[in-house]
mmCIF file of C-alpha atoms in Angstrom:
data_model
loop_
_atom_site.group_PDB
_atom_site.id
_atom_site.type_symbol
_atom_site.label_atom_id
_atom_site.label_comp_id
_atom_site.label_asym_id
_atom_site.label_seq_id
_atom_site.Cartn_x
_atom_site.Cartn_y
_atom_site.Cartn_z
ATOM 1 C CA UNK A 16 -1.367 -53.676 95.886
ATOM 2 C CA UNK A 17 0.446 -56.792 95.774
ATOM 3 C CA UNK A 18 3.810 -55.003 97.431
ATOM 4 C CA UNK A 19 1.582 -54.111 100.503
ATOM 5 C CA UNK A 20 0.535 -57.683 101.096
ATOM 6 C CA UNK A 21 4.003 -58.623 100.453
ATOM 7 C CA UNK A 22 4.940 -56.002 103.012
ATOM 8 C CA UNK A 23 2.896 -57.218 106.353
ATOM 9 C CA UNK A 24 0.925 -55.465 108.521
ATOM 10 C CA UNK A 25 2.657 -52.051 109.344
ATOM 11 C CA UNK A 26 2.260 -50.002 112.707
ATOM 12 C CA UNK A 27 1.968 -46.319 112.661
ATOM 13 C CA UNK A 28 2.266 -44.361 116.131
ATOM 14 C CA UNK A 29 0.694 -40.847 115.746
ATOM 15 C CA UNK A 30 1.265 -38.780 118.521
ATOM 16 C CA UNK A 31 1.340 -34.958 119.798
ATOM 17 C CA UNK A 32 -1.253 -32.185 121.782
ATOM 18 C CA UNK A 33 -4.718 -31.375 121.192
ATOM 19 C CA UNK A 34 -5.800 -29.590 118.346
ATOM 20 C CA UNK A 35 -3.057 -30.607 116.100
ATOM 21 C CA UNK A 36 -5.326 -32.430 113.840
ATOM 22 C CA UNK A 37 -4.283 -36.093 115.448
ATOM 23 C CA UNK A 38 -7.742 -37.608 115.332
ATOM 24 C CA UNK A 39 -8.813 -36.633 111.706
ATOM 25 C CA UNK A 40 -5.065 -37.262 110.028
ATOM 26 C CA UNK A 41 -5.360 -40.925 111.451
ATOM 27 C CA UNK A 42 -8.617 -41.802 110.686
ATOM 28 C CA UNK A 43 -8.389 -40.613 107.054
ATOM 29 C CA UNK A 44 -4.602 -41.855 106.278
ATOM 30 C CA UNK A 45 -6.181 -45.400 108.099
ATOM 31 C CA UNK A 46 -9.054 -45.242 105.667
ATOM 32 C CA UNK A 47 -6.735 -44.411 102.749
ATOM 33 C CA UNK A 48 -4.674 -47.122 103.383
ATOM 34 C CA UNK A 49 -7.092 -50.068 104.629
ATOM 35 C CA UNK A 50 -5.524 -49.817 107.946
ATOM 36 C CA UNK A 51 -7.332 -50.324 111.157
ATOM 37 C CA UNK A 52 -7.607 -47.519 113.512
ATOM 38 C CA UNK A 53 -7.387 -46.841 117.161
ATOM 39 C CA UNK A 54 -8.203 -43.656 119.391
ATOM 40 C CA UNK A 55 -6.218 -44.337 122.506
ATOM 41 C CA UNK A 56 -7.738 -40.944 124.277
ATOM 42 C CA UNK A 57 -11.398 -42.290 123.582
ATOM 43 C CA UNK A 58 -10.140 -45.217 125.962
ATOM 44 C CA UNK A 59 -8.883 -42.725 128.840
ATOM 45 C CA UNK A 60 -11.913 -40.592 128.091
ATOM 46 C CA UNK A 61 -14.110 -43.676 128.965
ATOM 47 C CA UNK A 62 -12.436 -44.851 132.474
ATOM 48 C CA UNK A 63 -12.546 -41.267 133.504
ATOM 49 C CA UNK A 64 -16.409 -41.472 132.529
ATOM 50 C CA UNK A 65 -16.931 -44.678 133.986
ATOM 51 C CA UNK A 66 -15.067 -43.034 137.642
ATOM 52 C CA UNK A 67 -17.354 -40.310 137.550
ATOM 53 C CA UNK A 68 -20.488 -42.422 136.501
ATOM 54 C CA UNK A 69 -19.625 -44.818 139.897
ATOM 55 C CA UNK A 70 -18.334 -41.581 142.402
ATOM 56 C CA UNK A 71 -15.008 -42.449 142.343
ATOM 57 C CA UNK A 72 -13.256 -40.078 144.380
ATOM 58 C CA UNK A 73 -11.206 -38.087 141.735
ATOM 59 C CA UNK A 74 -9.124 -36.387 144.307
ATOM 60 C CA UNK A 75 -7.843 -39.803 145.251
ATOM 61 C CA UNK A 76 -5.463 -41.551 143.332
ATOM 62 C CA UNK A 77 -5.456 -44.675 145.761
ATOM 63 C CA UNK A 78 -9.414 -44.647 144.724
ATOM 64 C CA UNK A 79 -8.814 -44.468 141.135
ATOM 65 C CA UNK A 80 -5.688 -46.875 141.197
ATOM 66 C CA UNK A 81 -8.432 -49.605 142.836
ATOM 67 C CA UNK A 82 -10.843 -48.973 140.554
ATOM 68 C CA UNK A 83 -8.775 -49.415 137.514
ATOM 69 C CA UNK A 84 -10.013 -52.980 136.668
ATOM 70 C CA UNK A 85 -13.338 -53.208 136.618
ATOM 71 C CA UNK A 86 -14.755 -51.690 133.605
ATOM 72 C CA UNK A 87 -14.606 -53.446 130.537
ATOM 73 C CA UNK A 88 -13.937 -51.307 127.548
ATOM 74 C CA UNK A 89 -14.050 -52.074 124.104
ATOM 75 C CA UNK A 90 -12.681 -50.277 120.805
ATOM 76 C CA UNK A 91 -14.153 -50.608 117.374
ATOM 77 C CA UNK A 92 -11.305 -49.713 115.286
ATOM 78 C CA UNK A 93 -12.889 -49.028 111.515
ATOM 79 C CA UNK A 94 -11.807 -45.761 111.000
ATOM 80 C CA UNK A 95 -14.779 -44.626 109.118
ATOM 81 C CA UNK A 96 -17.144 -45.540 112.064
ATOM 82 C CA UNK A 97 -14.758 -46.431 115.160
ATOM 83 C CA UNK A 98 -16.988 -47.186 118.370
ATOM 84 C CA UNK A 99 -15.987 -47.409 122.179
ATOM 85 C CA UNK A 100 -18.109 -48.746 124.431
ATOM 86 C CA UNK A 101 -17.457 -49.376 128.621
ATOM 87 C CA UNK A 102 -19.650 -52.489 129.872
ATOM 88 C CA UNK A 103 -21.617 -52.700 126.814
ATOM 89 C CA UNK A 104 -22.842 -48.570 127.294
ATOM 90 C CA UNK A 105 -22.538 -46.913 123.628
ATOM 91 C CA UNK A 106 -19.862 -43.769 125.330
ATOM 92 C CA UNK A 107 -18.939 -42.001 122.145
ATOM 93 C CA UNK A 108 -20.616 -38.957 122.809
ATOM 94 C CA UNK A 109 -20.334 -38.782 126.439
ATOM 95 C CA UNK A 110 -17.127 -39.309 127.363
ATOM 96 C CA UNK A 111 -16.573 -35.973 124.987
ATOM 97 C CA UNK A 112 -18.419 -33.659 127.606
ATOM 98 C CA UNK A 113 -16.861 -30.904 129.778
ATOM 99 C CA UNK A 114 -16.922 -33.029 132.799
ATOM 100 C CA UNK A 115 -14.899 -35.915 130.943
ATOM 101 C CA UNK A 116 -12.522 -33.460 129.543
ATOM 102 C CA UNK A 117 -11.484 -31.686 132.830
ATOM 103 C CA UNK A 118 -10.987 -34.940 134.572
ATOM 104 C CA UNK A 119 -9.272 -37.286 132.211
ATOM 105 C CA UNK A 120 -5.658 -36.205 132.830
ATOM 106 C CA UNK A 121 -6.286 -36.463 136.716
ATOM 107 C CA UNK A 122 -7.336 -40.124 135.955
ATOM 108 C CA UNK A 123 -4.464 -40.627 133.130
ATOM 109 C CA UNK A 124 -1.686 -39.973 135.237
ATOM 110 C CA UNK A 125 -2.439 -42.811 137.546
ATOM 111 C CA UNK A 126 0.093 -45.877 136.547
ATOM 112 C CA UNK A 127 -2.591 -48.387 137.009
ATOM 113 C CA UNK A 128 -4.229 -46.830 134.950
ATOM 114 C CA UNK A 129 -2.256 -46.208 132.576
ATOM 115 C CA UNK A 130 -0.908 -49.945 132.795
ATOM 116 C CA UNK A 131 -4.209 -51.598 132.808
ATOM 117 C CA UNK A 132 -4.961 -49.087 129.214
ATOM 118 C CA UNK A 133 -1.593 -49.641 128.047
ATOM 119 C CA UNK A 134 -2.193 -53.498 128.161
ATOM 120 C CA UNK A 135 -5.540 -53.056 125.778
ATOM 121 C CA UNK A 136 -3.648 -50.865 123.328
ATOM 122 C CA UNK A 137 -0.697 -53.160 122.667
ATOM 123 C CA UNK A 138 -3.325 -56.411 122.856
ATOM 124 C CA UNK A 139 -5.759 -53.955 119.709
ATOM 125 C CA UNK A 140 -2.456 -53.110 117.814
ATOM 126 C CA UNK A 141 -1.036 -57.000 117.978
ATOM 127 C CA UNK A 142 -4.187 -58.502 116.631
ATOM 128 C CA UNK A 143 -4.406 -55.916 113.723
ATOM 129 C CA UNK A 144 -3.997 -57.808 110.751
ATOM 130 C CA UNK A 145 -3.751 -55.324 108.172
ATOM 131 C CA UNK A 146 -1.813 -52.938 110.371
ATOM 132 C CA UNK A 147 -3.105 -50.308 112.591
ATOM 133 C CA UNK A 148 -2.365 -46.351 112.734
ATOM 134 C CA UNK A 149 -2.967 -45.513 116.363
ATOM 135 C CA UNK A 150 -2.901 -42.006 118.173
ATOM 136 C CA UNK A 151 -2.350 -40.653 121.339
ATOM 137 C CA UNK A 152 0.430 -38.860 123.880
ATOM 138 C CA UNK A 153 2.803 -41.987 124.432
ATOM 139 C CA UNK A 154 2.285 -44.384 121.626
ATOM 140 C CA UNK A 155 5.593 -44.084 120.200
ATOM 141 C CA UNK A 156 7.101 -43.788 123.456
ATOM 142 C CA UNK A 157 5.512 -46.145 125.938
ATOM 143 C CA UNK A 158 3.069 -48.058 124.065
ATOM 144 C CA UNK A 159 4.672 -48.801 120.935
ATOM 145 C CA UNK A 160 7.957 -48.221 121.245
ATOM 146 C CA UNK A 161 8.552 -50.678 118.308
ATOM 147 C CA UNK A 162 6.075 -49.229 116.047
ATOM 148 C CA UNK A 163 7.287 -49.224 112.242
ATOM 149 C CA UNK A 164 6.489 -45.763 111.750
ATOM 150 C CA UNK A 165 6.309 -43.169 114.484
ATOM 151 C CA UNK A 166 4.905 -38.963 114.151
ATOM 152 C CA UNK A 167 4.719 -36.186 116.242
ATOM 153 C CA UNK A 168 2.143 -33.580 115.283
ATOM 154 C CA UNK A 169 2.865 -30.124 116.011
ATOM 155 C CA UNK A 170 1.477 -26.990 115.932
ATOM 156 C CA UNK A 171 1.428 -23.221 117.660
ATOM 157 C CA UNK A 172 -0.753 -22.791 120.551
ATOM 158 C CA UNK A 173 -3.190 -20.357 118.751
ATOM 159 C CA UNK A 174 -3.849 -22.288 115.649
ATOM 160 C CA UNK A 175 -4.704 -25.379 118.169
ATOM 161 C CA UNK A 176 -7.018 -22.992 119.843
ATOM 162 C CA UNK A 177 -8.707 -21.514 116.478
ATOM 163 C CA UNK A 178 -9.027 -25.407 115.614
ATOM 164 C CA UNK A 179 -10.410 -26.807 118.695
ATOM 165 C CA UNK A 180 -12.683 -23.405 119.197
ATOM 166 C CA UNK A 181 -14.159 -24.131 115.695
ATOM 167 C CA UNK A 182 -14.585 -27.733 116.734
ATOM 168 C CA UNK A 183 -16.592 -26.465 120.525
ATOM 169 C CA UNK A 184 -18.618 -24.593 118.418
ATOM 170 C CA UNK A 185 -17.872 -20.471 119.389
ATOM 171 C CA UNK A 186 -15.907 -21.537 122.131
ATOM 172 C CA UNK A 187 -13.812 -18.426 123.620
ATOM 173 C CA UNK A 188 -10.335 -18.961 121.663
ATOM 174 C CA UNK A 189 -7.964 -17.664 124.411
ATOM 175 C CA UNK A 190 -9.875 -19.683 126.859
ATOM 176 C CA UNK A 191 -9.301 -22.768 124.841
ATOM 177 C CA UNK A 192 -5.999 -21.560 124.373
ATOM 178 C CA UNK A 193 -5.139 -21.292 128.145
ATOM 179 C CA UNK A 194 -6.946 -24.907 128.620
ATOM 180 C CA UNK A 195 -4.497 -26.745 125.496
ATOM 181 C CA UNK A 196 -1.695 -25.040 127.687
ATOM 182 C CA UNK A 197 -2.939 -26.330 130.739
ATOM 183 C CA UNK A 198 -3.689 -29.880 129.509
ATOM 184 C CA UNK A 199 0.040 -29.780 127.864
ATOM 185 C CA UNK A 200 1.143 -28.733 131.182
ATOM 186 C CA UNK A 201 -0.257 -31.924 132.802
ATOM 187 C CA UNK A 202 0.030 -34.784 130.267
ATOM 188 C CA UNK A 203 3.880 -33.383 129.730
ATOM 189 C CA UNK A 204 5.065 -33.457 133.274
ATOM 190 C CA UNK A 205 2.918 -36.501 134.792
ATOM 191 C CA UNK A 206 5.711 -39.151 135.684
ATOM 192 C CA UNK A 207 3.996 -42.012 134.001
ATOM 193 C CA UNK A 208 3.960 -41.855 130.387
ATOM 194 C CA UNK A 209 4.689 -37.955 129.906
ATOM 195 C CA UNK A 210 3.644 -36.716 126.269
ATOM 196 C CA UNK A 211 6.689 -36.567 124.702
ATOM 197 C CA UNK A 212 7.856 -36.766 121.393
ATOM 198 C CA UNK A 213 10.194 -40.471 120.802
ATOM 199 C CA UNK A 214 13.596 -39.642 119.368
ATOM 200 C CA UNK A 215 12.943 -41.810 116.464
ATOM 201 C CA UNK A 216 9.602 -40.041 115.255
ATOM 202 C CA UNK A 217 9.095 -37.677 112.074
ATOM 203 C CA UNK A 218 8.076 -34.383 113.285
ATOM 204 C CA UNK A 219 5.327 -32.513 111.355
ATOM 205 C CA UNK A 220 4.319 -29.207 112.021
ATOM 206 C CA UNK A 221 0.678 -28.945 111.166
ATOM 207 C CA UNK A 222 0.559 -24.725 111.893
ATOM 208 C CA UNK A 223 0.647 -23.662 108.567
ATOM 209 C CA UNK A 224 -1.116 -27.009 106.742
ATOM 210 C CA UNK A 225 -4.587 -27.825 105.780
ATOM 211 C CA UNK A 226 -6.325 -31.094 107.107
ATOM 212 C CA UNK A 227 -5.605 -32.451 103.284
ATOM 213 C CA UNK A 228 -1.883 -31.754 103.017
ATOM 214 C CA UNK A 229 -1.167 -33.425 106.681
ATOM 215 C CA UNK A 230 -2.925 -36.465 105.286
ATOM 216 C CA UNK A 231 -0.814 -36.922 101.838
ATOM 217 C CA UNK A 232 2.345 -35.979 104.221
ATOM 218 C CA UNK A 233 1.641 -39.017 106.574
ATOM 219 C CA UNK A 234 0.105 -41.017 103.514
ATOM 220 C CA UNK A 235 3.705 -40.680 101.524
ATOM 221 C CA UNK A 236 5.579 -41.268 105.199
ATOM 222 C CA UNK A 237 3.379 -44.780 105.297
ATOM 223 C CA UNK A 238 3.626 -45.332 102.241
ATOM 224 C CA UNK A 239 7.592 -44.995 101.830
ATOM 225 C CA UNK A 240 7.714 -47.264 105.254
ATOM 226 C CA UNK A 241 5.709 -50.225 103.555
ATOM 227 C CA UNK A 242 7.289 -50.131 100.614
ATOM 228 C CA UNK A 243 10.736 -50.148 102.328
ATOM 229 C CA UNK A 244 9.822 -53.288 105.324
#
């Protein structure tokens, strides 16, 4: 232990799609490693929640861009029990409803937006102590461009779908399927902050791996990052 401490706090970007297994890799390789822990969709999630909670016009990007300001959102970043909250309303399980989920990329691709959430991330991820692993679309591209260690999760279309599906509960697989392909569509080609993978980032391919063995792959990739700092 005493060559982590030695090492400093170390930032991990994790990003890629849906369904690749981004949420549960970083919380469990944060947990594993006494890291702290931050879901950057759970933030975009909870604006878009907030708009449609206050009739925001979603159709209006002028509406949204005004709007961008006034809720205040906070992230508890314990990965065994991280919490998000927007003016002191509990939104965990809300902001994961249909209605969140086919609006949030509208909302996303708005630059205030996107600056005003941008802002939070980087101000989370500097006051970090131990070091943070934090997931998204554009961490390691736009957020954090100077994170110590940056990964792109992969994976085919249909074993997102499977995943996701199993997640929904006996959602239709093809019609999750057509909606990951959609959403990919959107957050890839949105001039702000397009998903994309950062030149610099290890690519993993999570198609053909369990849960377990993308967690020791990112756990040795941390691991081989502190000890080298």
């Amino acid at each position: 232990m005493e060559n982590t401490a030695a090492a400093g706090p170390v930032i991990v970007a994790i990003d890629g799609p849906s369904g690749t297994g981004k949420s549960s890799t970083s919380k469990a390789v944060a947990a594993q490693l006494g890291l702290s822990y931050l879901d950057t969709g759970a933030q975009y999630r909870a604006i878009t929640w907030w708009m449609v909670n206050n009739g925001i016009d979603l159709g209006d990007p002028g509406a949204i861009a005004a709007a961008a300001g006034k809720p205040e959102i906070l992230s508890g970043t314990d990965p065994a029990a991280p919490t998000i909250t927007v003016d002191g309303t509990d939104v965990a399980g809300p902001i994961r409803t249909q209605e969140v989920t086919s609006k949030v990329s509208a909302v996303s691709a708005v630059p205030e937006v996107r600056t005003r959430i941008t802002e939070l991330q980087r101000s989370i991820a500097r006051s970090a102590e131990r070091g943070i692993v934090v997931e998204g679309r554009d961490i390691g591209t736009t957020v954090l461009p100077d994170a110590d260690l940056k990964i792109f999760l992969t994976a085919s279309a249909e074993a997102r779908a499977a995943r996701r599906s199993g997640e929904l509960k006996g959602a239709d697989v093809n019609a999750t399927r057509e909606a990951l392909i959609r959403r990919d569509a959107a957050d890839s080609s949105r001039k702000t902050s397009p998903l994309a993978k950062a030149a610099d980032a290890v690519e993993v391919d999570t198609t053909e791996l369990s849960l377990q063995q993308v967690i020791e792959c990112v756990v040795t990739l941390v691991e081989e990052k502190r000890a080298g700092k």
